[in-house]
Amino acid sequence: MLDRKFVNAKIMDGTGAPWFRGEVAITEGRIVDVGRTVAGEAAETVDLGGRVLAPGFIDVHTHDDLAVLRDPSHAPKLLQGVTSVVLGNCGFGGSPSTPERHEDLVRYVTPVLGPMPSGVWHEFGQYLDTLSTSPSSVNAVSQVAHGAVRIAVMGFENRPATTAEIERMCALVSEAMQAGAIGLSFGLLYAPGCYADRRELVAVASAAARAGGILNCHIRTEGDTLLDSLTEVMDIAEAAGAPLHVSHLKVVGKRNWGTIGRALDLIADRRARGLDVTCDIYTYTAGSSTLLSVLPPWVSAGGSADVMARLADPAARERIRRDMEGNLPGWDNFAGMLGWDRVVISGVESEANRRLEGVNIETIAAERGQQPIDCMLDILLEENARVTMILHQMSEEDVKAVLRSDFAMVGSDGIPLETGKVHPRHYGTFPRMLAHYVRKERIMSVEEAVRKMTSVSARRFGLAQRGLIAEGAWADLVVFDAEKIQDIATFEDPRRYPAGLDGIYVNGRLAAQGGTPSAERAGKLIRHRCACCGPQDQLVCN
């Protein structure tokens, strides 16, 4: 007998083909039959009443590395219809680590990943083992983060790595790949990734590539020198022999809006020349990051005490002011490109500053009777530099252009903090794709949008036999009403779950229904080239 049969479904199979009315049968977590009609009795028959049945959405750009452990229901993603997440992005990760530099790693990741657990994952494989033995409601695949690797070897030192240090970093990447990492991520905007030179970056990327891994890059700049930064990572990928994925492709700054086509053309040209390069994008015109990333990179060098000392030092503050009022080469001056009114505090640690969440720096500075730069530096001092922000930085037409491109897929880039006014993308990215860009703006068909959120992503990030409604595929499925699906989260009230999604199934088990997670924790850790399973790619381990 079948475990479950879906009938009267509008099937969008993830390939982009037109939907068809049909039935789907699942047994033991997998799809066993798809067609106009499916034979056989089932323990449960679900009549979808003409609603869409699609593969579960895959969030290719998350910072959920610790969130899936803190709250295994992972409701902000699950209730969007997300059934799989890609971890370890932008150079941020909780492992590898060393006891002597663990506090540096905590300082680095906490504003983006949220609180670190007690204890240290010295080896990346230990982190994956924790994911494997603590299943969440969603599947997960992880990259190893260059930022964590560099911190483990040399902390936040602002200098090129020595040959011995590069060899150690390569060994850590190789160990992570052997343990099951899908690839390596760079965060070249952030310290310490921004301190790495080409020699180091090519070497660590090569270590990942030799094990069949992907290179995933938050590029160095996304504003005035976007094309230079894209060229840099494409050159690194070519030299390393690695397939390349560009994180959250965009162009920042009002003076640059309308020029994203040049970046898309540059990628298309490299693809035509043989480089396997893709990108992702979130479905909003605002981004989110750490407030520290507004400052010149030199400010973040050294340990936490060094950073805090600079923030308080009048001479260092004057240097910061000069750099932000000038034009520091190779650095995105977000405040200069956007204006302080577009830099919004989204998360702080202290209750004393909680009222600042959701307010822009220009307004806070006026209330305090300060210049915006001094106001920002004081907030960082007050919060031990652990502050997140939202940047209203992109144009709607540029977002549409990237979404339409043949090599783009969807990722939320949500920051899963438990307090503050987080970016609404953590709760609404995938429903917004269907509600805003498909139903309202009509930039593509529903079927094509589903393809960009499912099979394209699964193929790129090695989630074998996922992202499709096909015989033999894992039964990660989402049921939604194409006319009613809607993101509800806003910048003012971001922790609101979307509407119009009905049933969400992970590995054949009901994970959520009617906007409420079930007690099931059916998600699996997916390892790349898992040592215990042999040399085949993308096998599932428990």
XYZ file of C-alpha atoms in Angstrom:
542
model
C 0.000 0.000 0.000
C 1.146 3.540 -0.765
C 1.900 5.792 2.180
C 0.200 8.839 0.703
C -1.459 9.854 -2.539
C -2.136 13.405 -3.718
C -5.083 13.747 -6.089
C -6.711 16.618 -7.957
C -3.377 18.458 -7.974
C -2.077 21.167 -10.290
C 1.380 19.646 -10.666
C 4.341 21.950 -11.314
C 7.150 19.444 -11.475
C 10.121 21.817 -11.124
C 11.314 21.569 -14.722
C 9.545 24.740 -15.843
C 7.154 22.735 -18.025
C 3.477 23.776 -18.033
C 1.492 22.456 -15.108
C -0.819 19.489 -15.543
C -3.690 18.040 -13.557
C -2.612 14.804 -11.953
C -1.763 12.611 -9.012
C 1.414 11.824 -7.063
C 2.114 8.786 -4.879
C 4.782 8.500 -2.205
C 6.146 5.578 -0.208
C 8.996 5.481 2.311
C 9.867 9.099 1.728
C 10.120 8.940 -2.061
C 7.869 9.644 -5.000
C 6.948 6.335 -6.577
C 4.472 7.416 -9.264
C 3.389 10.582 -11.064
C 0.685 10.803 -13.682
C -2.780 11.847 -14.706
C -3.944 9.045 -12.455
C -2.006 6.822 -10.085
C -3.001 3.242 -9.356
C -3.037 1.699 -5.924
C -4.568 2.287 -2.517
C -2.932 4.645 -0.049
C -2.955 4.889 3.716
C -3.835 8.571 3.218
C -5.331 10.277 0.178
C -5.026 14.069 0.057
C -7.401 15.907 -2.281
C -5.707 19.187 -3.177
C -8.796 20.680 -4.803
C -6.851 22.100 -7.728
C -4.103 23.725 -5.663
C -0.486 23.632 -6.825
C 1.750 20.727 -5.845
C 5.402 21.669 -6.378
C 8.798 20.483 -5.177
C 9.815 21.993 -1.853
C 11.707 25.250 -2.248
C 15.483 25.245 -1.759
C 17.071 28.240 -0.057
C 20.541 28.372 -1.586
C 21.765 31.285 0.508
C 21.144 31.038 4.231
C 22.863 31.828 7.494
C 20.898 29.112 9.272
C 24.007 27.188 10.386
C 23.159 27.524 14.082
C 19.464 28.358 13.790
C 18.575 24.818 12.708
C 20.162 23.622 15.957
C 18.661 26.279 18.229
C 15.110 25.649 16.964
C 14.713 22.439 14.952
C 11.222 23.445 13.767
C 12.949 26.188 11.740
C 9.559 27.764 11.168
C 10.707 30.995 9.440
C 11.974 28.927 6.513
C 9.720 25.882 6.675
C 6.532 27.953 6.586
C 7.736 29.624 3.379
C 7.721 26.192 1.753
C 11.480 25.774 2.128
C 12.409 22.109 2.579
C 16.207 22.358 2.111
C 18.790 24.967 3.098
C 22.380 25.607 2.006
C 24.612 26.587 4.938
C 28.063 28.125 5.318
C 27.655 31.203 3.118
C 29.628 34.466 2.851
C 32.614 33.036 4.716
C 30.591 32.673 7.948
C 30.569 29.327 9.728
C 30.839 27.855 13.191
C 33.689 25.472 12.361
C 36.560 24.708 12.151
C 37.869 26.399 15.268
C 40.622 26.302 17.836
C 40.417 26.949 21.596
C 42.800 29.901 21.420
C 40.906 31.630 18.628
C 37.370 30.533 19.404
C 36.403 33.895 20.889
C 37.480 35.577 17.647
C 35.219 33.193 15.736
C 32.316 33.944 18.092
C 32.815 37.681 17.542
C 32.836 37.103 13.790
C 29.742 34.937 13.413
C 27.352 35.988 16.197
C 25.899 39.086 14.468
C 25.061 36.945 11.410
C 24.496 33.389 12.669
C 23.191 34.240 16.125
C 24.452 32.846 19.440
C 27.121 30.147 19.281
C 26.563 27.032 21.392
C 28.879 26.204 24.236
C 31.820 24.082 23.248
C 33.955 24.127 20.116
C 33.687 22.198 16.856
C 37.408 21.846 16.231
C 36.837 19.953 12.985
C 34.194 20.669 10.369
C 33.175 17.023 10.481
C 32.191 17.463 14.138
C 29.791 20.225 13.128
C 28.274 18.012 10.416
C 27.944 15.165 12.909
C 25.986 17.500 15.195
C 23.659 18.408 12.338
C 23.224 14.738 11.524
C 22.330 13.710 15.067
C 20.080 16.750 15.690
C 17.677 16.670 12.738
C 15.534 19.704 11.981
C 12.400 20.089 9.910
C 14.445 20.820 6.762
C 17.249 19.141 4.846
C 20.666 20.781 5.008
C 23.868 20.826 2.987
C 26.846 22.893 4.115
C 29.861 24.626 2.693
C 33.008 25.237 4.729
C 33.556 28.941 5.357
C 36.858 30.576 4.459
C 36.397 33.144 7.232
C 36.268 30.428 9.877
C 39.236 28.634 8.307
C 41.374 31.787 8.241
C 40.468 32.680 11.829
C 41.459 29.177 12.963
C 44.881 29.590 11.347
C 45.730 33.285 11.771
C 42.907 35.111 13.502
C 42.112 38.597 12.213
C 45.627 39.492 11.122
C 45.564 42.044 8.317
C 48.335 40.635 6.122
C 48.957 38.024 3.444
C 49.181 34.481 4.739
C 52.561 32.743 4.775
C 53.155 29.571 2.797
C 52.826 27.494 5.960
C 49.557 29.211 6.887
C 48.132 28.646 3.414
C 49.065 24.980 3.631
C 47.255 24.713 6.957
C 44.175 26.434 5.544
C 44.177 24.084 2.559
C 44.405 21.113 4.913
C 41.364 22.348 6.865
C 39.398 22.806 3.633
C 40.383 19.333 2.438
C 39.346 17.837 5.787
C 35.989 19.594 5.540
C 35.436 18.338 2.011
C 36.258 14.802 3.083
C 33.771 15.128 5.950
C 30.994 16.146 3.564
C 31.162 19.872 2.772
C 29.650 20.754 -0.613
C 32.264 23.440 -1.274
C 33.958 26.571 0.039
C 32.513 30.042 0.588
C 34.332 33.381 0.539
C 33.223 36.544 2.305
C 35.540 39.035 0.635
C 33.640 42.062 1.930
C 34.279 41.056 5.539
C 37.345 40.784 7.724
C 39.226 38.489 7.726
C 38.325 37.387 4.170
C 39.056 40.845 2.814
C 42.678 40.526 3.988
C 43.359 37.478 1.813
C 45.367 37.898 -1.379
C 44.925 36.056 -4.673
C 47.585 33.457 -3.825
C 45.703 32.371 -0.706
C 42.281 32.441 -2.356
C 43.360 30.374 -5.353
C 45.034 27.837 -3.079
C 42.053 27.232 -0.786
C 39.636 27.220 -3.737
C 41.830 24.632 -5.435
C 41.672 22.431 -2.336
C 37.875 22.477 -2.531
C 37.854 21.966 -6.299
C 40.104 18.916 -6.121
C 37.424 17.256 -3.985
C 34.694 18.228 -6.448
C 33.493 21.242 -4.489
C 31.920 24.495 -5.594
C 33.332 27.967 -4.865
C 30.663 30.356 -3.543
C 31.630 34.026 -3.231
C 30.351 37.112 -1.523
C 32.444 39.310 -3.758
C 34.684 42.124 -2.520
C 32.582 45.070 -3.707
C 29.083 45.420 -5.150
C 29.016 49.135 -5.928
C 31.278 51.314 -8.053
C 33.786 48.503 -8.696
C 31.318 45.624 -9.064
C 32.747 44.506 -12.398
C 36.292 44.408 -11.014
C 35.135 42.250 -8.108
C 33.236 39.894 -10.398
C 36.296 39.566 -12.604
C 38.444 38.827 -9.559
C 36.378 35.852 -8.382
C 35.872 34.507 -11.910
C 39.637 34.611 -12.435
C 40.169 32.825 -9.103
C 37.635 30.136 -10.017
C 39.290 29.579 -13.396
C 42.729 29.325 -11.822
C 41.420 26.888 -9.196
C 39.391 24.800 -11.629
C 36.259 25.332 -9.547
C 32.649 25.942 -10.565
C 31.676 29.380 -9.257
C 28.529 30.684 -7.615
C 28.160 34.421 -6.929
C 26.168 35.220 -3.802
C 23.283 37.726 -3.932
C 24.290 39.404 -7.184
C 23.382 43.083 -7.120
C 24.613 46.589 -7.809
C 24.631 48.974 -4.848
C 24.335 52.739 -4.803
C 21.919 55.123 -6.452
C 24.523 56.303 -8.946
C 25.022 52.684 -10.086
C 21.386 51.677 -10.458
C 20.491 50.525 -13.929
C 23.922 49.058 -14.648
C 23.347 45.469 -13.497
C 23.112 44.438 -17.158
C 26.861 44.938 -17.492
C 27.461 42.428 -14.693
C 25.044 39.940 -16.216
C 26.788 40.329 -19.581
C 30.165 39.740 -17.942
C 28.913 36.496 -16.382
C 27.271 35.394 -19.635
C 30.531 36.018 -21.497
C 32.517 33.887 -19.033
C 29.916 31.134 -19.298
C 30.260 31.237 -23.071
C 34.020 30.848 -22.615
C 33.544 27.747 -20.467
C 33.430 28.913 -16.847
C 30.609 27.264 -14.921
C 29.275 30.315 -13.066
C 25.838 30.992 -11.573
C 24.356 33.396 -9.031
C 21.538 33.875 -6.572
C 19.430 36.848 -5.531
C 16.886 37.666 -2.861
C 13.496 39.152 -3.699
C 13.913 42.558 -2.026
C 15.666 45.834 -2.818
C 17.170 46.034 0.685
C 20.033 43.991 2.061
C 21.221 43.240 5.582
C 24.596 42.783 7.194
C 26.690 43.752 10.186
C 27.012 47.447 10.983
C 30.758 46.901 11.303
C 30.870 46.241 7.548
C 30.042 49.932 6.977
C 33.531 50.753 8.234
C 36.819 50.471 6.317
C 38.298 46.953 6.537
C 41.328 47.957 8.610
C 39.057 48.714 11.579
C 38.270 45.003 12.046
C 41.876 43.776 12.192
C 43.081 41.995 15.302
C 41.042 40.718 18.217
C 37.913 42.161 19.778
C 39.910 44.380 22.128
C 41.747 45.924 19.160
C 38.486 46.723 17.390
C 36.903 48.269 20.447
C 40.030 50.330 21.091
C 39.896 51.761 17.559
C 36.222 52.631 17.898
C 37.068 54.664 21.028
C 40.340 56.204 19.847
C 39.994 59.818 18.586
C 42.830 59.406 16.072
C 41.332 56.194 14.659
C 37.901 57.809 14.493
C 39.366 60.699 12.547
C 40.987 58.252 10.124
C 37.639 56.492 9.725
C 36.013 59.839 8.981
C 38.632 60.659 6.320
C 38.252 57.264 4.661
C 34.455 57.505 4.608
C 34.522 61.033 3.226
C 37.156 60.110 0.630
C 37.483 57.217 -1.779
C 39.310 54.230 -0.291
C 40.237 51.901 -3.190
C 38.725 48.425 -3.222
C 36.115 49.140 -0.555
C 32.361 49.706 -0.734
C 31.514 52.870 1.190
C 27.853 52.020 1.787
C 27.008 55.224 3.628
C 28.653 57.333 0.953
C 26.859 55.535 -1.877
C 23.450 55.423 -0.204
C 23.182 58.084 2.483
C 22.748 57.573 6.236
C 18.964 57.622 5.884
C 19.207 54.260 4.090
C 21.296 52.625 6.857
C 18.823 51.219 9.397
C 19.685 49.558 12.712
C 17.996 46.144 12.751
C 19.460 44.365 15.765
C 21.314 45.244 18.972
C 22.271 43.220 22.043
C 21.412 45.627 24.863
C 17.937 46.445 26.086
C 19.053 50.048 26.509
C 19.339 50.475 22.743
C 16.384 48.316 21.753
C 14.436 51.425 20.720
C 16.997 52.048 17.960
C 15.896 48.939 16.050
C 14.076 49.923 12.892
C 15.463 53.492 12.933
C 17.987 54.885 10.445
C 21.330 56.369 11.452
C 20.437 59.847 10.189
C 17.418 59.999 12.495
C 19.280 58.567 15.501
C 22.136 61.045 14.985
C 19.728 63.980 14.860
C 18.081 62.831 18.091
C 21.478 62.511 19.776
C 22.786 65.792 18.374
C 25.686 64.053 16.639
C 27.173 63.659 13.219
C 26.079 60.331 11.674
C 29.603 58.859 11.667
C 30.103 59.585 15.367
C 26.638 58.259 16.137
C 27.355 54.993 14.336
C 30.718 54.537 16.076
C 29.147 55.185 19.477
C 26.415 52.615 18.829
C 29.062 50.046 17.900
C 30.944 50.859 21.114
C 27.814 50.572 23.214
C 26.981 47.190 21.677
C 30.460 45.639 21.659
C 30.323 45.912 17.829
C 27.517 43.314 17.619
C 24.976 45.301 15.605
C 23.106 44.345 12.446
C 21.699 46.727 9.876
C 19.405 46.875 6.879
C 20.614 48.750 3.789
C 18.070 50.053 1.300
C 20.532 49.741 -1.534
C 19.128 48.314 -4.811
C 16.679 49.252 -7.552
C 13.597 47.218 -8.363
C 14.457 47.023 -12.055
C 17.912 45.638 -11.277
C 16.402 42.931 -9.068
C 14.016 41.963 -11.860
C 16.882 41.774 -14.363
C 18.841 39.326 -12.211
C 15.774 37.216 -11.434
C 15.066 36.862 -15.170
C 18.594 35.763 -16.042
C 19.134 32.174 -17.131
C 21.772 31.430 -14.506
C 20.076 32.916 -11.399
C 18.274 31.175 -8.551
C 16.640 32.372 -5.335
C 18.240 32.627 -1.894
C 16.934 34.485 1.140
C 20.208 35.620 2.760
C 18.114 35.922 5.915
C 19.840 36.636 9.215
C 18.161 34.406 11.821
C 18.467 36.564 14.920
C 16.072 35.955 17.789
C 15.670 39.635 18.665
C 15.430 42.844 16.700
C 13.714 43.885 13.512
C 15.272 41.315 11.227
C 15.043 41.692 7.477
C 11.639 40.338 6.338
C 13.391 38.155 3.775
C 14.014 35.629 6.551
C 10.249 35.069 6.636
C 9.032 35.985 3.163
C 11.543 35.518 0.318
C 9.925 32.600 -1.507
C 6.244 33.594 -1.214
C 7.284 37.106 -2.312
C 8.815 35.658 -5.463
C 5.426 34.219 -6.411
C 3.212 37.012 -5.081
C 5.175 40.090 -6.126
C 7.397 39.166 -9.045
C 5.129 36.596 -10.685
C 1.547 37.498 -9.839
C 1.949 41.297 -9.667
C 4.956 42.167 -11.833
C 4.564 39.210 -14.232
C 8.274 38.919 -14.932
C 7.985 35.147 -15.523
C 5.511 32.281 -15.306
C 4.720 30.502 -12.054
C 6.302 27.357 -13.491
C 9.551 29.165 -14.275
C 9.644 30.736 -10.805
C 9.147 27.308 -9.249
C 12.017 25.967 -11.388
C 14.341 28.717 -10.128
C 13.438 27.851 -6.529
C 13.724 24.074 -6.897
C 15.452 22.036 -9.612
C 17.976 24.697 -10.629
C 19.049 25.061 -7.000
C 19.127 21.313 -6.340
C 21.333 20.682 -9.339
C 23.725 23.493 -8.437
C 24.197 22.531 -4.801
C 24.169 18.777 -5.065
C 20.833 17.904 -3.538
C 20.487 14.744 -5.548
C 17.007 13.525 -6.396
C 15.434 16.667 -4.990
C 13.878 19.725 -6.574
C 11.676 17.694 -8.921
C 8.379 15.862 -8.840
C 9.545 12.706 -10.569
C 9.566 9.005 -9.901
C 12.380 8.132 -7.509
C 12.832 11.663 -6.167
C 12.670 12.428 -2.479
C 9.187 13.609 -1.529
C 9.983 17.199 -0.551
C 6.714 18.862 -1.554
C 4.775 22.069 -1.030
C 1.080 22.753 -1.586
C 0.008 26.322 -2.289
C -2.692 28.433 -3.877
C -1.065 30.390 -6.693
C -3.645 33.185 -6.373
C -3.369 33.529 -2.597
C 0.232 32.833 -1.667
C 1.561 36.033 -0.127
C 4.457 37.297 1.949
C 3.172 39.102 5.045
C 6.440 40.101 6.737
C 7.346 43.800 6.513
C 10.305 45.896 7.607
C 8.161 47.317 10.415
C 6.783 43.911 11.463
C 9.140 41.282 10.026
C 8.301 38.172 12.082
C 5.107 37.305 10.238
C 4.556 34.046 8.432
C 3.236 33.983 4.848
C -0.257 33.064 3.699
C -1.505 30.705 1.027
C 0.682 27.673 1.754
C -1.171 24.603 2.946
C 0.808 21.378 3.314
C 4.606 21.115 3.415
C 6.227 17.683 3.259
C 9.859 16.791 3.913
C 11.073 13.337 2.886
C 7.465 12.237 2.607
C 6.421 13.310 6.091
C 4.045 16.166 6.919
C 6.246 18.979 8.263
C 3.675 21.786 8.359
C 0.024 22.329 7.600
C -2.111 25.448 7.604
C 0.767 27.648 8.733
C 1.705 25.471 11.718
C 4.780 23.209 11.945
C 4.164 19.597 12.888
C 6.188 17.630 15.409
C 8.062 15.884 12.569
C 11.787 16.482 12.226
C 12.262 14.657 8.944
C 15.092 16.754 7.535
C 18.349 15.047 6.571
C 21.931 16.155 6.466
C 23.246 15.768 2.938
C 26.959 15.173 2.670
C 29.111 15.587 -0.407
C 31.398 12.644 -1.203
C 30.643 11.144 2.166
C 33.545 9.012 3.362
C 31.294 6.428 5.006
C 29.207 5.971 1.848
C 31.987 5.746 -0.710
C 33.010 7.912 -3.661
C 29.563 8.645 -5.099
C 28.452 12.247 -4.861
C 25.586 13.629 -2.821
C 24.613 10.658 -0.681
C 22.384 11.056 2.345
C 23.692 10.070 5.756
C 21.871 9.877 9.078
